[in-house]
Tab-separated table of C-alpha atoms in Angstrom:
chain	number	residue	atom	x	y	z
A	1	MET	CA	51.554	-98.948	-82.488
A	2	ASP	CA	51.534	-95.450	-80.991
A	3	ASP	CA	48.068	-94.795	-82.372
A	4	ARG	CA	46.758	-98.002	-80.807
A	5	ASN	CA	48.255	-97.024	-77.439
A	6	ASN	CA	46.745	-93.552	-77.646
A	7	LYS	CA	43.326	-95.026	-78.442
A	8	GLY	CA	43.665	-97.375	-75.467
A	9	VAL	CA	44.564	-94.522	-73.163
A	10	SER	CA	41.659	-92.504	-74.528
A	11	LYS	CA	39.224	-95.325	-73.817
A	12	MET	CA	40.611	-95.792	-70.308
A	13	SER	CA	40.385	-92.035	-69.615
A	14	SER	CA	36.771	-92.042	-70.703
A	15	LYS	CA	35.994	-94.901	-68.355
A	16	VAL	CA	37.758	-93.176	-65.449
A	17	ILE	CA	35.902	-89.936	-66.135
A	18	ALA	CA	32.596	-91.809	-66.302
A	19	ILE	CA	33.331	-93.560	-63.003
A	20	ILE	CA	34.276	-90.270	-61.332
A	21	ALA	CA	31.179	-88.579	-62.727
A	22	SER	CA	28.985	-91.419	-61.460
A	23	ALA	CA	30.577	-91.177	-58.021
A	24	LEU	CA	29.957	-87.451	-57.943
A	25	VAL	CA	26.305	-88.008	-58.805
A	26	VAL	CA	26.015	-90.511	-55.965
A	27	VAL	CA	27.613	-88.054	-53.534
A	28	VAL	CA	25.327	-85.209	-54.616
A	29	VAL	CA	22.205	-87.403	-54.372
A	30	ALA	CA	23.301	-88.731	-50.978
A	31	SER	CA	23.932	-85.217	-49.737
A	32	ALA	CA	20.495	-84.141	-50.906
A	33	LEU	CA	18.915	-87.076	-49.097
A	34	VAL	CA	20.781	-86.191	-45.894
A	35	VAL	CA	19.534	-82.600	-46.119
A	36	ALA	CA	15.999	-83.820	-46.788
A	37	VAL	CA	16.067	-86.233	-43.855
A	38	ASP	CA	17.859	-83.873	-41.439
A	39	ASN	CA	15.769	-80.764	-42.115
A	40	ASP	CA	14.779	-80.559	-38.454
A	41	ASP	CA	18.043	-78.729	-37.882
A	42	ASP	CA	17.491	-76.341	-40.780
A	43	ASP	CA	17.845	-72.795	-39.441
A	44	ASP	CA	16.111	-71.072	-42.356
A	45	GLY	CA	13.576	-68.622	-40.954
A	46	LYS	CA	14.852	-69.090	-37.401
A	47	VAL	CA	12.907	-67.017	-34.855
A	48	SER	CA	14.845	-65.165	-32.152
A	49	ALA	CA	13.751	-64.955	-28.514
A	50	GLY	CA	13.461	-61.189	-28.911
A	51	GLU	CA	10.699	-61.589	-31.501
A	52	LEU	CA	8.463	-63.726	-29.314
A	53	THR	CA	6.963	-60.902	-27.255
A	54	ASP	CA	5.354	-59.627	-30.458
A	55	VAL	CA	4.192	-63.171	-31.257
A	56	ALA	CA	2.509	-63.603	-27.867
A	57	ASN	CA	1.001	-60.151	-28.221
A	58	ALA	CA	-0.330	-61.059	-31.672
A	59	PHE	CA	-2.186	-63.984	-30.133
A	60	ALA	CA	-3.564	-61.798	-27.332
A	61	GLU	CA	-4.683	-59.192	-29.873
A	62	GLY	CA	-5.944	-61.591	-32.538
A	63	TYR	CA	-7.803	-64.306	-30.645
A	64	SER	CA	-11.430	-63.575	-29.877
A	65	GLY	CA	-12.914	-67.044	-29.502
A	66	GLY	CA	-14.781	-68.510	-26.561
A	67	PHE	CA	-11.803	-69.242	-24.349
A	68	LYS	CA	-11.187	-66.399	-21.946
A	69	ASN	CA	-9.013	-63.845	-23.696
A	70	ASN	CA	-8.185	-60.864	-21.508
A	71	PHE	CA	-4.514	-61.783	-21.752
A	72	VAL	CA	-1.440	-60.383	-20.050
A	73	ILE	CA	1.924	-60.586	-21.838
A	74	ASP	CA	5.037	-61.795	-20.040
A	75	THR	CA	8.515	-62.524	-21.424
A	76	ASP	CA	11.052	-64.524	-19.449
A	77	GLY	CA	14.303	-65.545	-21.138
A	78	ASP	CA	13.554	-67.495	-24.311
A	79	THR	CA	9.806	-67.766	-23.614
A	80	ALA	CA	6.987	-65.269	-24.141
A	81	LYS	CA	3.432	-66.017	-23.132
A	82	ALA	CA	-0.061	-64.584	-23.136
A	83	TYR	CA	-1.747	-65.607	-19.889
A	84	TYR	CA	-4.635	-65.056	-17.496
A	85	PHE	CA	-5.829	-66.460	-14.184
A	86	SER	CA	-9.250	-68.007	-13.812
A	87	GLN	CA	-11.288	-69.604	-11.066
A	88	ASN	CA	-11.987	-73.246	-11.823
A	89	MET	CA	-13.925	-75.184	-9.185
A	90	GLY	CA	-12.750	-72.813	-6.455
A	91	LYS	CA	-9.090	-72.862	-7.500
A	92	SER	CA	-7.262	-70.000	-9.232
A	93	THR	CA	-5.166	-71.367	-12.093
A	94	GLU	CA	-2.934	-69.747	-14.690
A	95	TYR	CA	-3.966	-70.423	-18.279
A	96	TYR	CA	-1.693	-69.464	-21.152
A	97	VAL	CA	-0.314	-69.745	-24.656
A	98	SER	CA	3.501	-69.755	-24.634
A	99	TYR	CA	6.140	-69.562	-27.355
A	100	THR	CA	9.713	-70.753	-26.691
A	101	ALA	CA	12.646	-70.093	-29.018
A	102	CYS	CA	14.935	-73.148	-29.267
A	103	ASN	CA	18.414	-73.461	-30.742
A	104	SER	CA	17.118	-75.438	-33.697
A	105	LYS	CA	14.032	-76.918	-35.262
A	106	GLY	CA	15.190	-80.302	-33.993
A	107	ASP	CA	15.234	-79.040	-30.410
A	108	ALA	CA	11.719	-77.624	-30.797
A	109	LYS	CA	10.533	-80.929	-32.234
A	110	GLY	CA	12.093	-82.771	-29.292
A	111	LEU	CA	10.162	-80.651	-26.777
A	112	PHE	CA	6.985	-81.197	-28.764
A	113	GLU	CA	7.408	-84.968	-28.931
A	114	ALA	CA	7.998	-85.167	-25.168
A	115	GLN	CA	4.862	-83.130	-24.515
A	116	LYS	CA	2.882	-85.139	-27.043
A	117	ALA	CA	3.797	-88.367	-25.232
A	118	GLN	CA	2.485	-86.933	-21.963
A	119	PHE	CA	-0.738	-85.812	-23.646
A	120	GLU	CA	-1.253	-89.239	-25.252
A	121	ALA	CA	-0.798	-90.914	-21.876
A	122	LYS	CA	-3.327	-88.501	-20.369
A	123	VAL	CA	-5.905	-89.272	-23.076
A	124	ASN	CA	-5.347	-93.035	-22.797
A	125	ALA	CA	-5.683	-92.962	-19.002
A	126	GLY	CA	-8.821	-90.839	-19.111
A	127	SER	CA	-10.057	-88.502	-16.413
A	128	ALA	CA	-10.469	-89.640	-12.837
A	129	MET	CA	-13.136	-86.986	-12.280
A	130	GLU	CA	-16.725	-88.021	-12.832
A	131	GLY	CA	-18.308	-85.877	-15.522
A	132	LEU	CA	-14.972	-84.823	-17.081
A	133	ARG	CA	-14.044	-86.502	-20.368
A	134	TYR	CA	-10.837	-86.194	-22.404
A	135	PHE	CA	-10.722	-86.142	-26.204
A	136	GLU	CA	-7.698	-86.322	-28.500
A	137	TYR	CA	-7.033	-83.380	-30.844
A	138	ASP	CA	-4.455	-84.161	-33.540
A	139	ASP	CA	-4.994	-81.367	-36.064
A	140	ILE	CA	-1.571	-79.748	-36.631
A	141	GLY	CA	-3.047	-76.521	-38.050
A	142	SER	CA	-0.317	-74.458	-39.731
A	143	PHE	CA	2.451	-75.955	-37.581
A	144	ASP	CA	5.077	-78.556	-38.527
A	145	GLY	CA	3.602	-80.770	-35.844
A	146	GLY	CA	0.817	-80.412	-33.332
A	147	TYR	CA	-1.099	-82.531	-30.837
A	148	GLY	CA	-3.236	-82.078	-27.772
A	149	TYR	CA	-6.398	-82.957	-25.950
A	150	TYR	CA	-9.424	-81.154	-24.610
A	151	GLY	CA	-11.575	-81.853	-21.597
A	152	VAL	CA	-15.317	-81.353	-21.456
A	153	CYS	CA	-16.871	-81.188	-18.015
A	154	ASP	CA	-20.535	-81.516	-17.127
A	155	LEU	CA	-21.190	-82.432	-13.518
A	156	VAL	CA	-22.935	-81.443	-10.310
A	157	LEU	CA	-20.689	-81.234	-7.255
A	158	GLY	CA	-21.927	-80.276	-3.822
A	159	GLY	CA	-25.176	-79.076	-5.335
A	160	GLU	CA	-23.337	-76.777	-7.759
A	161	LYS	CA	-23.297	-77.376	-11.503
A	162	TYR	CA	-20.025	-77.161	-13.443
A	163	ASN	CA	-19.749	-76.814	-17.202
A	164	PHE	CA	-16.391	-75.971	-18.711
A	165	VAL	CA	-13.911	-76.771	-21.463
A	166	THR	CA	-10.127	-76.984	-21.117
A	167	LEU	CA	-7.622	-77.206	-23.961
A	168	HIS	CA	-4.080	-78.553	-23.640
A	169	TYR	CA	-2.157	-78.369	-26.898
A	170	SER	CA	1.454	-78.245	-28.040
A	171	ALA	CA	3.138	-77.770	-31.398
A	172	TYR	CA	6.365	-76.778	-33.085
A	173	SER	CA	7.134	-74.617	-36.085
A	174	LYS	CA	10.631	-73.661	-37.273
A	175	ASN	CA	12.664	-73.439	-34.052
A	176	VAL	CA	9.697	-72.452	-31.871
A	177	PHE	CA	7.930	-74.724	-29.385
A	178	ILE	CA	4.309	-73.772	-28.627
A	179	ASP	CA	2.439	-74.870	-25.526
A	180	CYS	CA	-0.998	-73.912	-24.279
A	181	SER	CA	-3.498	-74.475	-21.508
A	182	LEU	CA	-6.816	-72.648	-21.927
A	183	TYR	CA	-10.098	-72.623	-20.014
A	184	SER	CA	-13.646	-71.522	-20.662
A	185	ASP	CA	-16.953	-71.772	-18.878
A	186	GLY	CA	-19.588	-73.410	-21.064
A	187	ASN	CA	-19.245	-76.065	-23.747
A	188	LEU	CA	-17.587	-76.692	-27.122
A	189	GLU	CA	-20.068	-74.447	-28.911
A	190	VAL	CA	-18.981	-71.606	-26.650
A	191	ALA	CA	-15.258	-72.393	-26.971
A	192	PRO	CA	-14.480	-74.335	-30.172
A	193	ILE	CA	-10.971	-75.781	-30.374
A	194	ALA	CA	-9.951	-75.146	-33.994
A	195	PRO	CA	-10.107	-71.292	-33.880
A	196	ALA	CA	-7.839	-71.219	-30.825
A	197	VAL	CA	-5.230	-73.426	-32.523
A	198	LYS	CA	-5.492	-71.342	-35.697
A	199	ALA	CA	-4.918	-68.134	-33.726
A	200	MET	CA	-1.735	-69.620	-32.216
A	201	GLY	CA	-0.356	-70.271	-35.700
A	202	ASP	CA	-1.499	-66.934	-37.103
A	203	ALA	CA	0.333	-65.134	-34.283
A	204	LEU	CA	3.594	-66.867	-35.176
A	205	ASP	CA	3.183	-65.953	-38.840
A	206	LYS	CA	2.214	-62.323	-38.188
A	207	PRO	CA	3.708	-60.858	-34.975
A	208	VAL	CA	2.204	-57.616	-33.656
A	209	LYS	CA	3.951	-54.915	-31.678
A	210	THR	CA	2.643	-54.375	-28.156
A	211	THR	CA	-0.383	-52.077	-28.136
A	212	VAL	CA	-1.973	-49.880	-25.485
A	213	LYS	CA	-4.746	-52.480	-25.142
A	214	THR	CA	-2.159	-55.016	-24.013
A	215	GLN	CA	-0.682	-52.497	-21.590
A	216	ALA	CA	-4.089	-51.741	-20.063
A	217	ASN	CA	-4.818	-55.470	-19.779
A	218	ASN	CA	-1.466	-55.981	-18.083
A	219	PHE	CA	-2.229	-53.340	-15.473
A	220	ALA	CA	-5.748	-54.666	-14.889
A	221	TYR	CA	-4.268	-58.074	-14.035
A	222	THR	CA	-1.149	-57.073	-12.124
A	223	CYS	CA	-2.299	-54.069	-10.101
A	224	PRO	CA	-1.497	-54.435	-6.380
A	225	SER	CA	-4.386	-55.791	-4.353
A	226	ASP	CA	-4.400	-52.823	-1.972
A	227	PHE	CA	-5.139	-50.416	-4.823
A	228	GLY	CA	-8.897	-50.813	-4.494
A	229	GLU	CA	-11.630	-53.358	-4.084
A	230	LYS	CA	-13.104	-53.645	-7.567
A	231	THR	CA	-12.103	-55.399	-10.771
A	232	PHE	CA	-10.840	-53.278	-13.644
A	233	SER	CA	-12.552	-53.303	-17.024
A	234	VAL	CA	-10.540	-52.469	-20.131
A	235	THR	CA	-11.918	-50.239	-22.886
A	236	VAL	CA	-10.250	-48.949	-26.049
A	237	ASP	CA	-11.058	-45.603	-27.674
A	238	GLY	CA	-8.896	-44.800	-30.690
A	239	ASN	CA	-5.263	-44.736	-29.603
A	240	THR	CA	-6.123	-44.817	-25.875
A	241	ALA	CA	-6.811	-47.877	-23.733
A	242	LYS	CA	-8.090	-47.545	-20.186
A	243	ALA	CA	-8.319	-49.926	-17.239
A	244	ALA	CA	-11.017	-48.514	-14.964
A	245	TYR	CA	-13.808	-49.085	-12.496
A	246	ALA	CA	-16.570	-46.792	-11.219
A	247	VAL	CA	-16.467	-45.212	-7.758
A	248	ASP	CA	-19.620	-44.604	-5.751
A	249	GLY	CA	-19.844	-41.931	-3.093
A	250	GLY	CA	-16.434	-40.413	-3.673
A	251	MET	CA	-15.043	-37.170	-5.047
A	252	ILE	CA	-14.309	-38.800	-8.416
A	253	ASN	CA	-16.367	-40.901	-10.811
A	254	GLU	CA	-13.840	-43.596	-11.585
A	255	VAL	CA	-10.444	-45.018	-10.765
A	256	TYR	CA	-8.377	-45.607	-13.884
A	257	VAL	CA	-5.050	-45.912	-15.611
A	258	SER	CA	-5.014	-44.926	-19.290
A	259	PHE	CA	-2.331	-45.541	-21.907
A	260	THR	CA	-2.247	-43.300	-25.002
A	261	GLN	CA	-0.045	-44.162	-27.951
A	262	CYS	CA	1.491	-41.000	-29.440
A	263	GLY	CA	3.187	-40.402	-32.753
A	264	SER	CA	6.579	-40.001	-31.108
A	265	GLU	CA	8.344	-39.957	-27.773
A	266	ASN	CA	8.513	-36.144	-27.907
A	267	GLU	CA	4.734	-35.956	-28.267
A	268	ALA	CA	4.259	-38.219	-25.242
A	269	LYS	CA	6.737	-36.121	-23.249
A	270	GLU	CA	4.907	-32.903	-24.176
A	271	LEU	CA	1.585	-34.322	-22.957
A	272	PHE	CA	3.251	-35.358	-19.716
A	273	SER	CA	4.916	-31.955	-19.240
A	274	ALA	CA	1.584	-30.171	-19.715
A	275	GLN	CA	-0.135	-32.468	-17.215
A	276	LYS	CA	2.729	-32.127	-14.728
A	277	SER	CA	2.445	-28.335	-14.922
A	278	LYS	CA	-1.272	-28.540	-14.089
A	279	PHE	CA	-0.549	-30.821	-11.136
A	280	GLU	CA	2.150	-28.483	-9.795
A	281	ASP	CA	-0.260	-25.547	-10.053
A	282	LYS	CA	-2.843	-27.598	-8.146
A	283	VAL	CA	-0.374	-28.272	-5.331
A	284	LYS	CA	0.671	-24.593	-5.147
A	285	ALA	CA	-2.940	-23.392	-5.026
A	286	GLY	CA	-3.826	-25.904	-2.320
A	287	SER	CA	-7.192	-27.406	-1.530
A	288	THR	CA	-10.248	-25.314	-0.737
A	289	MET	CA	-11.725	-28.131	1.321
A	290	SER	CA	-11.124	-28.096	5.049
A	291	GLY	CA	-9.044	-31.066	6.172
A	292	LEU	CA	-7.787	-31.864	2.648
A	293	THR	CA	-4.176	-31.062	1.758
A	294	TYR	CA	-2.402	-31.588	-1.569
A	295	LYS	CA	1.140	-32.922	-1.801
A	296	GLY	CA	3.203	-33.420	-4.944
A	297	PHE	CA	5.571	-36.324	-5.608
A	298	ASP	CA	8.120	-37.329	-8.261
A	299	LEU	CA	8.077	-41.044	-9.001
A	300	SER	CA	8.917	-42.927	-12.187
A	301	SER	CA	9.713	-46.521	-11.058
A	302	GLY	CA	10.989	-47.518	-14.495
A	303	LEU	CA	8.989	-45.028	-16.571
A	304	ASP	CA	10.856	-42.244	-18.372
A	305	GLU	CA	9.318	-39.578	-16.124
A	306	GLY	CA	6.435	-39.465	-13.698
A	307	TYR	CA	4.793	-36.909	-11.424
A	308	GLY	CA	1.613	-36.690	-9.415
A	309	TYR	CA	-0.117	-35.211	-6.398
A	310	TYR	CA	-2.333	-36.668	-3.725
A	311	GLY	CA	-4.995	-35.390	-1.429
A	312	ASP	CA	-4.839	-36.744	2.092
A	313	THR	CA	-7.705	-36.730	4.586
A	314	ALA	CA	-8.808	-38.851	7.509
A	315	ARG	CA	-11.487	-40.433	5.302
A	316	PHE	CA	-9.786	-41.129	1.974
A	317	VAL	CA	-6.704	-40.770	-0.221
A	318	SER	CA	-6.987	-39.546	-3.802
A	319	VAL	CA	-4.082	-39.519	-6.253
A	320	HIS	CA	-3.662	-37.985	-9.710
A	321	TYR	CA	-0.625	-39.244	-11.570
A	322	SER	CA	0.910	-38.782	-15.010
A	323	ALA	CA	3.946	-40.229	-16.811
A	324	TYR	CA	5.342	-41.222	-20.158
A	325	SER	CA	7.273	-44.238	-21.373
A	326	LYS	CA	8.778	-44.119	-24.866
A	327	ASN	CA	5.897	-42.949	-27.091
A	328	VAL	CA	3.120	-43.762	-24.589
A	329	PHE	CA	1.500	-41.103	-22.374
A	330	ILE	CA	0.035	-42.380	-19.095
A	331	ASP	CA	-2.669	-40.767	-16.994
A	332	ALA	CA	-4.079	-42.202	-13.772
A	333	VAL	CA	-6.436	-41.530	-10.883
A	334	PHE	CA	-6.412	-43.551	-7.663
A	335	PHE	CA	-8.988	-43.314	-4.899
A	336	VAL	CA	-9.096	-45.385	-1.731
A	337	PHE	CA	-11.333	-44.920	1.288
A	338	GLY	CA	-9.590	-44.854	4.664
A	339	SER	CA	-6.427	-43.177	5.862
A	340	SER	CA	-4.077	-46.175	5.994
A	341	TRP	CA	-3.420	-46.149	2.241
A	342	GLY	CA	-0.909	-43.445	1.406
A	343	GLU	CA	2.446	-42.468	-0.020
A	344	HIS	CA	4.078	-45.738	1.021
A	345	ASN	CA	1.725	-47.507	-1.404
A	346	PHE	CA	2.594	-45.361	-4.424
A	347	PRO	CA	5.827	-47.151	-5.490
A	348	ALA	CA	4.035	-50.482	-5.874
A	349	VAL	CA	1.228	-48.981	-7.936
A	350	VAL	CA	3.549	-46.921	-10.144
A	351	GLY	CA	5.762	-49.991	-10.486
A	352	ALA	CA	2.746	-51.952	-11.750
A	353	ILE	CA	2.072	-49.214	-14.306
A	354	ALA	CA	5.710	-49.333	-15.431
A	355	ASP	CA	5.629	-53.133	-15.738
A	356	ALA	CA	2.398	-52.928	-17.733
A	357	ALA	CA	3.895	-50.382	-20.108
A	358	ASP	CA	7.111	-52.368	-20.561
A	359	CYS	CA	5.737	-55.602	-21.959
């Protein structure tokens, strides 16, 4: 009798264990399905807002396709962007590639889907401008999702011919929302779409620290308008990048601001100290030209240290300036004809240099 009862209990225990085991399997499988379905909120590989400046810079450094690419870097809150301004049919417009860090992948996807809906509506409605056609672009590249459209324009307006390509594209990857608006004169052969989208993804995968080229580009774009009358060109020679333009009929050959990346902050400071000493000697010696006086000035405006001197005459103002910021040594020459431009203008120009260096 006892043996029979024990066998019955044993059989019942086995059934209970089997039921519990089956329930556990169901729970585990269900949990796995929930994770698989809800992976938009997965924070693995989450990108912080602080990393995005290097991402935007990587795009500015890495993209060399047909869309205009002399980018400036700007970071504002959770968004970093590479941007430029361009004249399009007489209107100056900002064009850009921006990266925004969201709280989660789901949030980034939500921003993307809202933008995608707007783009789809734009493509379906078509362009109201004669000669401008819109085309869908649904290649997601290396992103989790991507969609956009491009416009191809070929028209004659007021006797003037216009040929250009615009690209509007958005995407999301991890917790980052990507948005872009790019412009190029010419056609699709000049500015193909796929390389631009690829460069946006490559930048997110391989961020690049800000370089002196970016700093020189930043100054070329943001320099105060009263600095001079010509457009800066940016050149790179080794570890030095220079924004400059030639001067005709003056005491100097060119106006420029150069950024040199040094091996350390001490090295940059030593270069600055040597240049400052030369400037101070120049001020002490004075000018040999009648009517030209030299005056020194200390001005950093956000840089670690800065010093320069200027020559003031009734015909022109010339300025030599030097500074350093972290491990970057800065050297500059300003030259403006006329006597109205002077020391009151220096803070704005030095401020632009500081902003360019701190990007």
